[in-house]
Amino acid sequence: MKISQDWIREYVAVDLPRQELVDRLTMIGWVPETVEEKDGDLILDLETYANRPDTLGHLGVARELGALLRLPLLEKDWPVAELDEETAAVADVQIAAEALCPRYCGLVVRGVPVGPSPEWMRRRLEAVGLRPINNIVDVSNYVLFATGQPLHTFDFGRIGGGRIVVREAKRGETLVDLDGRTLALEPGMLVIADESRPVALAGIIGGQASGISESTRDVFIESACFDPIGIRKTAKKLGLATDASYRFERGADIGFAPQGARMAASLLTQMGGRASRGLIDCYPRPPKALRVRLRLRRVAELLGVVVPEEFVVDVLGRLGFRLEPAAHHAWRVDVPTFRVDVSREADLVEEVARFYGYDRIPPRVTPVDSFPLAANRSRERLARIRQALLGQGFDEVINWSFADPEREAAAAGGRTPVAIQNPFSNRASVMRTTLLPGLVENAAWNLNRGLEGVHVFETGNVYYWVDEKKHREDLHLGLLSTGLRPGAGPSGAPAEADFFTVKGAVEAALEALRFDPVVFEERDHPSFEPGSALAVLYRGQAVGFVGTLRAAFTAGASVERPVIAGEIDLSALFGKTPRPFEFVPVPKFPGVVRDFSFLVDRAVPYGDAARILGRLDQPLLEGFELVDRFAGPPVPEGRVSLTIRLRFRHPQRTLVAGEVDKAAQEIIGHLKAALDIQLREGIN
Amino acid sequence: MATLKDRIEEVRKAFEEAAPQAGDAKSVEELRTAFLGRKRGRIMLLFEELKSAPAEEKREAGRLVNELKVAVVDRLQALENGALMAVRPAREIDLTLPGRQRYVGRPHPLTLFQEEIERIFLSMGFAIEEGPEIETDYYNFEALNFPPHHPARDKWDTLFIKGDLLLRTHTSPVQVRVMERTKPPIRIICPGRVFRRETPDPTHLPMFLQVEGLVVDQGVTFANLKGTLEHFLRALFGEKVKVRFRPSYFPFTEPSAEVDIECLVCSGRDPDCRVCGGTGWKEILGSGMVDPQVLKNVNIDPEKYSGWAFGLGVDRTAMFAFGIPEMRYFYENDLRFLRQFGAK
Ligand SMILES: [Zn+2]
């Protein structure tokens, strides 16, 4: 909010160099976002706080400065030239919705010639960025920016029957506001009505019909207090935001309402008007003054510094609190009505701290006497996975959790996405159910900018509805690989990524978790080309997929080359228990290696042979791996040659050639029986 | 008759003339025999001669013969190495070619920066806690002392799901959840994604990363908040960085403080500085003593326990630390941008 230094000086005799003023305001919480000199005045645009409506006027800021600089707040008289006629005799105020309007003050000023306001007032208003309109409107703006109290002025001649009824709107009622908009009112919205219809939307905006015009002779001044929640709900519902609603929804000073009316009346009578005698003050249930206990010891306990008792008493006094001493260095503190933010001891401690100075509180590290023992397992596992993937040459990305509903549908995960009620963009109106579209976008972005390959992964949540009422968010790993792999040296051509790049990365990532090995199984998935995807199974449960993305899906993001990707549900995996780590002694006795090659039908996948070998009950077989696979001449059509290396070892002694031969024969026998293999070379 | 000294000089000259002719291993070996051969080597003969030299010559000549021998041995060694090199066909290996590297992927800069922050707090005995990103109004607002329909909520502009579900606007709900299930002492940080209904611009995005922290124990004071956060900021930005605490307002802390560090770009010397706007200070985090109402909401007695909390935007802090002008760079995932930070 814009504050004029000259205006402030009407309330407190501040005289500080510009930079010092800025610094000192900052250090009690009022940060000038801009500072400008204008016609010899200094205009500070102060950051405001939602809990401090009292500082939304010059008086409140002056009070803060007075407390800071130990300067008295200057009082001003507001004399009113009165008529004989009693206010109550010409106007009748009724509050029919007490909860929404706890206090309503008003009076009539007759015979004000409508015209421009005096020069000094126009200067004040222009200084804080307002456009002067006419003396009557300007007076209400002046009071608002001087004190924070919003006023409203009605053309009293247009108030039917001189009756002011503060009530909820009736269904179907409308009001044409000062800006000419027709507002559709409904019960719950508070209006100011005359004997027949609404004339203003209470605390937010006035009606056009009862507004000040050139022909206005008599003015009704309203200075009231409205319920903050009621104002906020109504303003939000109607999409309105005014200087008045801004203040009322933060909480107006219920104690100041009469003074606001008097100030306005005084100013208008200085411009030639005469006020009706006596103020109407409808205040059905004045609340009891708020009283808070403050203990000096508590100040030290919360701040970690001993603040002198005299300082506490002095500063709170200057801020408008009334302190009544109690036993043991404590006080009963009466909170002034303008401080709607203060209701507890901690609030008072903050006031003490602000003015004592945060910079005078000595820094001390928080002492530690215990350290957490339980590690965050999930993060530890995630770190292992990330490390493994970086090691595999994949770069890490972070994508939006939001998704384009069309893209999401194209990814075809089949899950019901979580929609956002008020999205910032229609292309980000649901939460993602899969990481794949984001990764495809990353591929498109980088390929379009000339990179020859993109190999990336992301770990992050996906979100979906399980049923009507229940949603889930699961931590997923997504990875994608397309094009040339980075980092080839001078002697080697860079390799093109293929399916096994991604499969290997998934294997490496999951091995880092020390879980039981995952199993891959051919299975179709709508995101992937038919026949080119594998499900990733952990103990029989599908936890993810790897495969070549469906061309239609990647083409949607204008990626024309083949893209291999995978997605793993880490939440499902992280819930499992890893194998306990066990140390295995390094073998003492030499092992024996036997390679053998065989032909097998092309339709038989290597995985079948591996599964048979893996299940053998052959104590001497330490392990095996595939060392070669090829098809084409001299291998007959329809067949493929596989070379498998068998590793034999006995834990307690050196193996004898005969027993290795025997074991190998048995193994080959099993393969022959199951897969119809035909030996080529090696063992026979 | 020439002196012994002259003859030493003669042998040295002879060696220097012969040495450049020795191009392969064989001729180097011949040279060695001719000069260092045990029986007929010319230097060995000089040593013989030295034995019978007059005493006044002996000292000086002995030094010279020894020097010559060392020089010849060194030169022969060098020639031998050269001869070996020459055996290989020239240029088959160009050692100046770049080394062969295996490409290791790069972590995202925000992950890197977040890990740096986590490391500092882990070293001070904090634990890392996480929680859901789709939250309820209660955990995101009400438990944190935001009354319903309070204008304070405007600063935490919210994306709503349905019913009372929303996307968390900060990771403070994690603090509430931890306080609900744990007895003090509590000492945690909560990193994670948070969401706001923002129209994207250079410094605002609808999603960003945050790290919040919370300490609750007996006797915890604002002085502890200051000391710990100062330590953190010095660990992150360098030992000498100036830190400033100034009053602010958050519904969930009382008293509240914004924490600024001096502008690393201009140190307050540039009135038009794009980073600090000429103030010389850059706002880095929000903090404060946990509001007693927040403690009550999770059944912790504010008379017995007190606490402090802070929250920091990882993205904006990283922008400041690395001099990155626009926040969206982090989410474009341009590999030419991302890969720079692996070396950080
Ligand atoms: Zn700067």
Tab-separated table of C-alpha atoms in Angstrom, chain A residues 14-392:
chain	number	residue	atom	x	y	z
A	14	VAL	CA	9.149	11.423	11.818
A	15	ASP	CA	12.319	12.967	10.524
A	16	LEU	CA	14.694	10.373	9.141
A	17	PRO	CA	16.923	10.352	6.078
A	18	ARG	CA	15.324	8.341	3.281
A	19	GLN	CA	17.571	5.280	3.492
A	20	GLU	CA	17.322	5.079	7.253
A	21	LEU	CA	13.544	5.295	7.092
A	22	VAL	CA	13.504	2.427	4.580
A	23	ASP	CA	15.870	0.281	6.638
A	24	ARG	CA	14.113	0.848	9.934
A	25	LEU	CA	10.675	0.157	8.476
A	26	THR	CA	12.054	-3.034	6.926
A	27	MET	CA	13.449	-4.206	10.228
A	28	ILE	CA	10.048	-3.961	11.937
A	29	GLY	CA	8.416	-5.836	9.065
A	30	TRP	CA	7.309	-3.101	6.662
A	31	VAL	CA	9.209	-3.618	3.470
A	32	PRO	CA	8.974	-0.710	1.026
A	33	GLU	CA	8.712	-2.415	-2.347
A	34	THR	CA	9.261	0.879	-4.099
A	35	VAL	CA	10.352	4.283	-2.837
A	36	GLU	CA	9.853	7.411	-4.914
A	37	GLU	CA	10.110	11.114	-4.408
A	38	LYS	CA	7.125	13.090	-5.656
A	39	ASP	CA	6.665	16.848	-5.290
A	40	GLY	CA	8.898	16.974	-2.230
A	41	ASP	CA	7.068	14.073	-0.604
A	42	LEU	CA	8.374	10.531	-0.214
A	43	ILE	CA	6.012	7.753	-1.362
A	44	LEU	CA	6.658	4.270	-0.007
A	45	ASP	CA	4.795	1.290	-1.381
A	46	LEU	CA	4.691	-0.983	1.662
A	47	GLU	CA	4.151	-4.713	1.502
A	48	THR	CA	0.965	-5.522	3.449
A	49	TYR	CA	0.109	-8.450	5.674
A	50	ALA	CA	-3.246	-10.211	5.719
A	51	ASN	CA	-3.389	-10.047	9.520
A	52	ARG	CA	-2.656	-6.326	9.888
A	53	PRO	CA	-5.627	-4.330	8.524
A	54	ASP	CA	-4.749	-1.608	11.026
A	55	THR	CA	-1.777	-0.663	8.872
A	56	LEU	CA	-3.889	-0.204	5.749
A	57	GLY	CA	-4.098	3.489	6.609
A	58	HIS	CA	-1.547	6.155	7.484
A	59	LEU	CA	-2.554	6.236	11.142
A	60	GLY	CA	-1.566	2.584	11.665
A	61	VAL	CA	1.799	2.987	9.973
A	62	ALA	CA	2.390	6.158	12.012
A	63	ARG	CA	1.652	4.227	15.200
A	64	GLU	CA	4.306	1.660	14.252
A	65	LEU	CA	6.838	4.391	13.552
A	66	GLY	CA	5.961	6.141	16.821
A	67	ALA	CA	6.625	2.955	18.774
A	68	LEU	CA	9.864	2.400	16.894
A	69	LEU	CA	11.187	5.934	17.335
A	70	ARG	CA	9.547	6.520	20.733
A	71	LEU	CA	7.592	9.462	19.387
A	72	PRO	CA	4.072	10.383	20.544
A	73	LEU	CA	1.096	9.909	18.252
A	74	LEU	CA	-0.359	13.335	17.478
A	75	GLU	CA	-4.077	13.801	18.178
A	76	LYS	CA	-6.280	15.864	15.891
A	77	ASP	CA	-9.666	17.465	16.512
A	78	TRP	CA	-12.583	16.829	14.172
A	79	PRO	CA	-15.110	19.575	14.983
A	80	VAL	CA	-18.544	19.161	13.424
A	81	ALA	CA	-20.910	22.033	12.632
A	82	GLU	CA	-24.306	20.656	13.620
A	83	LEU	CA	-27.903	21.401	12.744
A	84	ASP	CA	-30.672	21.383	15.311
A	85	GLU	CA	-32.292	18.403	13.735
A	86	GLU	CA	-31.495	15.071	15.442
A	87	THR	CA	-30.057	12.371	13.232
A	88	ALA	CA	-32.482	9.850	14.679
A	89	ALA	CA	-35.376	12.075	13.648
A	90	VAL	CA	-34.483	12.012	9.948
A	91	ALA	CA	-32.850	8.616	9.503
A	92	ASP	CA	-33.710	5.242	10.901
A	93	VAL	CA	-31.079	2.504	11.040
A	94	GLN	CA	-31.978	-1.100	11.674
A	95	ILE	CA	-29.591	-4.072	11.751
A	96	ALA	CA	-31.475	-7.195	10.744
A	97	ALA	CA	-28.377	-9.389	10.410
A	98	GLU	CA	-26.341	-8.812	13.536
A	99	ALA	CA	-23.874	-11.590	12.833
A	100	LEU	CA	-22.869	-9.991	9.557
A	101	CYS	CA	-22.934	-6.423	10.838
A	102	PRO	CA	-22.025	-6.011	14.490
A	103	ARG	CA	-21.897	-2.180	14.377
A	104	TYR	CA	-23.365	0.507	12.160
A	105	CYS	CA	-22.893	4.251	12.612
A	106	GLY	CA	-24.261	7.006	10.466
A	107	LEU	CA	-25.368	10.596	10.227
A	108	VAL	CA	-26.682	13.029	7.660
A	109	VAL	CA	-24.834	16.043	6.293
A	110	ARG	CA	-27.100	18.516	4.564
A	111	GLY	CA	-26.372	21.173	1.987
A	112	VAL	CA	-22.950	20.105	0.806
A	113	PRO	CA	-22.239	21.751	-2.530
A	114	VAL	CA	-20.879	18.957	-4.682
A	115	GLY	CA	-17.649	20.043	-6.352
A	116	PRO	CA	-13.931	19.532	-6.352
A	117	SER	CA	-12.294	18.987	-2.986
A	118	PRO	CA	-9.736	21.384	-1.577
A	119	GLU	CA	-6.245	21.350	-2.971
A	120	TRP	CA	-4.638	19.821	0.127
A	121	MET	CA	-6.985	16.827	0.039
A	122	ARG	CA	-6.513	16.266	-3.667
A	123	ARG	CA	-2.757	16.262	-3.117
A	124	ARG	CA	-3.010	13.644	-0.389
A	125	LEU	CA	-5.142	11.369	-2.533
A	126	GLU	CA	-2.990	11.781	-5.625
A	127	ALA	CA	0.126	11.029	-3.560
A	128	VAL	CA	-1.170	7.535	-2.783
A	129	GLY	CA	-2.294	6.926	-6.339
A	130	LEU	CA	-5.993	7.831	-6.174
A	131	ARG	CA	-7.877	9.998	-8.647
A	132	PRO	CA	-9.885	12.764	-6.947
A	133	ILE	CA	-13.549	12.627	-8.030
A	134	ASN	CA	-15.639	15.106	-6.039
A	135	ASN	CA	-15.486	16.403	-2.512
A	136	ILE	CA	-17.923	13.856	-1.094
A	137	VAL	CA	-16.342	10.778	-2.628
A	138	ASP	CA	-12.895	12.180	-1.867
A	139	VAL	CA	-13.776	12.614	1.802
A	140	SER	CA	-14.630	8.943	2.180
A	141	ASN	CA	-11.428	7.927	0.377
A	142	TYR	CA	-9.458	10.336	2.516
A	143	VAL	CA	-10.795	8.834	5.745
A	144	LEU	CA	-10.144	5.338	4.439
A	145	PHE	CA	-6.516	6.015	3.533
A	146	ALA	CA	-5.925	8.080	6.655
A	147	THR	CA	-7.332	5.598	9.139
A	148	GLY	CA	-8.102	2.355	7.371
A	149	GLN	CA	-11.831	2.753	8.079
A	150	PRO	CA	-13.925	2.288	4.922
A	151	LEU	CA	-16.919	4.626	4.667
A	152	HIS	CA	-19.785	4.820	2.288
A	153	THR	CA	-21.674	7.957	1.313
A	154	PHE	CA	-25.242	7.815	0.022
A	155	ASP	CA	-27.323	10.479	-1.665
A	156	PHE	CA	-29.712	10.723	1.263
A	157	GLY	CA	-32.487	11.965	-0.988
A	158	ARG	CA	-32.473	8.630	-2.785
A	159	ILE	CA	-32.842	6.541	0.365
A	160	GLY	CA	-36.514	5.705	0.376
A	161	GLY	CA	-38.199	6.782	3.603
A	162	GLY	CA	-34.866	7.698	5.181
A	163	ARG	CA	-34.681	4.113	6.272
A	164	ILE	CA	-31.440	2.147	6.407
A	165	VAL	CA	-31.965	-1.573	6.797
A	166	VAL	CA	-28.887	-3.799	7.082
A	167	ARG	CA	-30.136	-7.198	6.022
A	168	GLU	CA	-29.410	-10.258	3.911
A	169	ALA	CA	-30.436	-10.023	0.279
A	170	LYS	CA	-33.624	-11.745	-0.757
A	171	ARG	CA	-33.674	-14.338	-3.478
A	172	GLY	CA	-34.021	-12.662	-6.858
A	173	GLU	CA	-32.979	-9.180	-5.744
A	174	THR	CA	-30.486	-7.323	-7.898
A	175	LEU	CA	-28.379	-4.208	-7.536
A	176	VAL	CA	-26.825	-2.037	-10.216
A	177	ASP	CA	-23.501	-1.050	-8.667
A	178	LEU	CA	-21.519	2.193	-8.996
A	179	ASP	CA	-19.689	0.779	-11.992
A	180	GLY	CA	-22.971	-0.084	-13.735
A	181	ARG	CA	-22.785	-3.858	-13.266
A	182	THR	CA	-25.998	-5.662	-12.368
A	183	LEU	CA	-25.266	-7.893	-9.398
A	184	ALA	CA	-27.463	-10.929	-8.823
A	185	LEU	CA	-27.932	-11.086	-5.067
A	186	GLU	CA	-28.838	-14.031	-2.920
A	187	PRO	CA	-29.434	-14.806	0.738
A	188	GLY	CA	-26.158	-14.786	2.678
A	189	MET	CA	-25.065	-11.590	0.965
A	190	LEU	CA	-25.391	-8.551	3.166
A	191	VAL	CA	-27.007	-5.455	1.686
A	192	ILE	CA	-27.883	-1.969	2.826
A	193	ALA	CA	-31.510	-1.457	1.840
A	194	ASP	CA	-33.952	1.389	2.107
A	195	GLU	CA	-37.617	0.810	2.798
A	196	SER	CA	-38.038	-1.174	-0.441
A	197	ARG	CA	-34.842	-2.325	-2.100
A	198	PRO	CA	-31.051	-2.776	-1.742
A	199	VAL	CA	-29.094	0.448	-2.189
A	200	ALA	CA	-25.604	-0.943	-1.597
A	201	LEU	CA	-23.711	-4.207	-1.273
A	202	ALA	CA	-22.566	-3.824	2.328
A	203	GLY	CA	-18.849	-3.213	2.759
A	204	ILE	CA	-18.074	-3.860	-0.878
A	205	ILE	CA	-19.654	-1.397	-3.280
A	206	GLY	CA	-22.488	1.111	-3.416
A	207	GLY	CA	-25.467	1.165	-5.760
A	208	GLN	CA	-25.657	3.495	-8.710
A	209	ALA	CA	-29.123	4.778	-7.845
A	210	SER	CA	-28.131	6.014	-4.385
A	211	GLY	CA	-24.677	7.238	-5.413
A	212	ILE	CA	-23.390	10.788	-5.129
A	213	SER	CA	-24.168	12.916	-8.182
A	214	GLU	CA	-24.074	16.582	-9.082
A	215	SER	CA	-27.614	16.990	-7.873
A	216	THR	CA	-26.893	15.505	-4.455
A	217	ARG	CA	-27.819	17.917	-1.639
A	218	ASP	CA	-27.824	15.757	1.462
A	219	VAL	CA	-25.399	12.954	2.227
A	220	PHE	CA	-25.789	9.957	4.506
A	221	ILE	CA	-22.416	8.850	5.869
A	222	GLU	CA	-22.074	5.200	6.747
A	223	SER	CA	-19.228	4.049	9.001
A	224	ALA	CA	-19.743	0.420	9.962
A	225	CYS	CA	-18.098	-2.849	10.816
A	226	PHE	CA	-18.958	-5.937	8.772
A	227	ASP	CA	-18.138	-9.580	9.323
A	228	PRO	CA	-14.904	-10.418	7.454
A	229	ILE	CA	-15.989	-13.884	6.325
A	230	GLY	CA	-19.332	-12.614	5.035
A	231	ILE	CA	-17.620	-9.876	3.030
A	232	ARG	CA	-15.043	-12.261	1.616
A	233	LYS	CA	-17.596	-14.881	0.573
A	234	THR	CA	-19.795	-12.320	-1.122
A	235	ALA	CA	-16.933	-10.522	-2.854
A	236	LYS	CA	-15.486	-13.819	-4.116
A	237	LYS	CA	-18.824	-15.051	-5.318
A	238	LEU	CA	-19.489	-11.855	-7.269
A	239	GLY	CA	-15.876	-11.493	-8.384
A	240	LEU	CA	-15.545	-8.052	-6.800
A	241	ALA	CA	-12.564	-6.558	-5.006
A	242	THR	CA	-12.624	-2.989	-3.726
A	243	ASP	CA	-10.564	-0.952	-1.298
A	244	ALA	CA	-13.398	-1.369	1.188
A	245	SER	CA	-13.800	-5.129	0.802
A	246	TYR	CA	-10.011	-5.558	1.039
A	247	ARG	CA	-10.103	-3.966	4.484
A	248	PHE	CA	-13.336	-5.454	5.764
A	249	GLU	CA	-12.316	-9.009	4.870
A	250	ARG	CA	-9.173	-8.521	6.954
A	251	GLY	CA	-11.116	-7.097	9.864
A	252	ALA	CA	-12.091	-3.478	10.494
A	253	ASP	CA	-11.647	-1.733	13.840
A	254	ILE	CA	-15.025	-2.062	15.477
A	255	GLY	CA	-14.090	0.605	17.987
A	256	PHE	CA	-13.330	3.201	15.341
A	257	ALA	CA	-16.673	3.265	13.470
A	258	PRO	CA	-18.126	6.372	15.235
A	259	GLN	CA	-14.889	8.309	14.869
A	260	GLY	CA	-14.788	7.517	11.143
A	261	ALA	CA	-18.254	9.012	10.701
A	262	ARG	CA	-17.327	12.087	12.731
A	263	MET	CA	-14.156	12.647	10.728
A	264	ALA	CA	-16.097	12.590	7.490
A	265	ALA	CA	-18.799	14.854	8.884
A	266	SER	CA	-16.177	17.309	10.089
A	267	LEU	CA	-14.546	17.430	6.665
A	268	LEU	CA	-17.876	17.852	4.885
A	269	THR	CA	-18.998	20.631	7.222
A	270	GLN	CA	-15.700	22.385	6.484
A	271	MET	CA	-16.862	22.318	2.852
A	272	GLY	CA	-20.133	24.037	3.648
A	273	GLY	CA	-22.396	21.258	4.891
A	274	ARG	CA	-24.185	20.968	8.235
A	275	ALA	CA	-24.448	17.675	10.077
A	276	SER	CA	-27.504	16.298	11.810
A	277	ARG	CA	-27.143	16.283	15.569
A	278	GLY	CA	-25.885	13.156	17.248
A	279	LEU	CA	-24.608	10.042	15.671
A	280	ILE	CA	-26.683	6.966	15.123
A	281	ASP	CA	-24.633	4.137	16.619
A	282	CYS	CA	-26.241	0.716	16.311
A	283	TYR	CA	-24.042	-1.551	18.372
A	284	PRO	CA	-26.294	-4.288	19.681
A	285	ARG	CA	-23.700	-6.416	21.464
A	286	PRO	CA	-20.389	-4.730	22.179
A	287	PRO	CA	-17.888	-7.540	22.755
A	288	LYS	CA	-15.902	-7.707	25.964
A	289	ALA	CA	-12.430	-6.227	25.677
A	290	LEU	CA	-9.866	-8.896	24.833
A	291	ARG	CA	-7.433	-9.453	27.648
A	292	VAL	CA	-4.229	-11.505	27.259
A	293	ARG	CA	-1.748	-12.612	29.889
A	294	LEU	CA	1.885	-11.804	29.215
A	295	ARG	CA	4.728	-13.222	31.306
A	296	LEU	CA	8.163	-11.658	31.060
A	297	ARG	CA	9.722	-15.100	31.444
A	298	ARG	CA	7.830	-16.273	28.363
A	299	VAL	CA	9.449	-13.523	26.294
A	300	ALA	CA	12.866	-14.927	27.180
A	301	GLU	CA	11.721	-18.534	26.743
A	302	LEU	CA	10.536	-17.946	23.192
A	303	LEU	CA	13.133	-15.450	22.010
A	304	GLY	CA	16.237	-16.736	23.768
A	305	VAL	CA	17.149	-13.270	24.975
A	306	VAL	CA	16.264	-11.321	28.109
A	307	VAL	CA	14.351	-8.185	27.117
A	308	PRO	CA	14.230	-5.513	29.847
A	309	GLU	CA	10.868	-5.171	31.554
A	310	GLU	CA	10.745	-1.392	30.908
A	311	PHE	CA	11.164	-1.980	27.202
A	312	VAL	CA	8.227	-4.397	27.095
A	313	VAL	CA	5.966	-1.982	28.956
A	314	ASP	CA	7.007	1.032	26.913
A	315	VAL	CA	6.707	-0.474	23.447
A	316	LEU	CA	3.395	-2.225	24.045
A	317	GLY	CA	2.017	0.984	25.506
A	318	ARG	CA	3.026	2.955	22.444
A	319	LEU	CA	1.388	0.353	20.235
A	320	GLY	CA	-1.925	0.948	22.008
A	321	PHE	CA	-1.974	-1.973	24.455
A	322	ARG	CA	-2.963	-1.295	28.050
A	323	LEU	CA	-0.844	-3.226	30.563
A	324	GLU	CA	-1.991	-3.940	34.065
A	325	PRO	CA	0.742	-5.465	36.220
A	326	ALA	CA	0.083	-8.882	37.748
A	327	ALA	CA	2.230	-11.037	40.022
A	328	HIS	CA	5.628	-12.495	39.036
A	329	HIS	CA	6.628	-10.092	36.282
A	330	ALA	CA	3.471	-10.612	34.289
A	331	TRP	CA	0.732	-8.361	32.942
A	332	ARG	CA	-2.893	-8.463	32.006
A	333	VAL	CA	-2.874	-6.829	28.602
A	334	ASP	CA	-5.928	-5.181	27.059
A	335	VAL	CA	-5.791	-5.513	23.295
A	336	PRO	CA	-6.983	-2.460	21.367
A	337	THR	CA	-9.829	-3.128	18.929
A	338	PHE	CA	-7.689	-2.217	15.917
A	339	ARG	CA	-5.285	-5.084	16.588
A	340	VAL	CA	-7.410	-7.946	15.257
A	341	ASP	CA	-4.230	-10.043	14.924
A	342	VAL	CA	-3.431	-10.208	18.632
A	343	SER	CA	-5.196	-12.714	20.857
A	344	ARG	CA	-2.478	-14.825	22.478
A	345	GLU	CA	0.680	-14.361	24.488
A	346	ALA	CA	2.818	-15.390	21.501
A	347	ASP	CA	1.332	-12.515	19.498
A	348	LEU	CA	2.541	-10.058	22.146
A	349	VAL	CA	5.960	-11.696	22.245
A	350	GLU	CA	6.190	-11.065	18.516
A	351	GLU	CA	5.435	-7.378	19.066
A	352	VAL	CA	8.203	-7.196	21.651
A	353	ALA	CA	10.611	-9.029	19.338
A	354	ARG	CA	9.824	-6.830	16.341
A	355	PHE	CA	10.613	-3.624	18.159
A	356	TYR	CA	13.438	-5.004	20.293
A	357	GLY	CA	15.029	-5.967	16.976
A	358	TYR	CA	15.508	-9.420	15.449
A	359	ASP	CA	19.120	-8.427	14.882
A	360	ARG	CA	19.645	-8.054	18.639
A	361	ILE	CA	18.653	-11.659	19.331
A	362	PRO	CA	21.905	-13.656	19.534
A	363	PRO	CA	22.196	-16.568	17.077
A	364	ARG	CA	22.676	-19.950	18.750
A	365	VAL	CA	22.617	-23.300	16.993
A	366	THR	CA	19.858	-25.610	18.145
A	367	PRO	CA	21.500	-28.041	20.581
A	368	VAL	CA	21.391	-31.687	19.524
A	369	ASP	CA	21.118	-34.428	22.086
A	370	SER	CA	19.700	-37.167	19.921
A	371	PHE	CA	20.047	-38.171	16.300
A	372	PRO	CA	17.434	-40.048	14.313
A	373	LEU	CA	18.342	-43.715	13.962
A	374	ALA	CA	15.757	-44.765	11.419
A	375	ALA	CA	16.925	-43.978	7.928
A	376	ASN	CA	14.375	-42.927	5.341
A	377	ARG	CA	14.278	-46.272	3.502
A	378	SER	CA	12.331	-45.119	0.521
A	379	ARG	CA	14.716	-42.245	-0.181
A	380	GLU	CA	17.707	-44.498	0.325
A	381	ARG	CA	16.348	-46.921	-2.269
A	382	LEU	CA	15.522	-44.110	-4.628
A	383	ALA	CA	19.079	-42.824	-4.319
A	384	ARG	CA	20.440	-46.255	-5.260
A	385	ILE	CA	18.220	-46.426	-8.302
A	386	ARG	CA	19.169	-42.939	-9.448
A	387	GLN	CA	22.852	-43.720	-9.005
A	388	ALA	CA	22.530	-46.915	-11.028
A	389	LEU	CA	20.756	-45.136	-13.883
A	390	LEU	CA	23.257	-42.284	-13.992
A	391	GLY	CA	25.932	-44.957	-14.195
A	392	GLN	CA	24.087	-46.449	-17.167
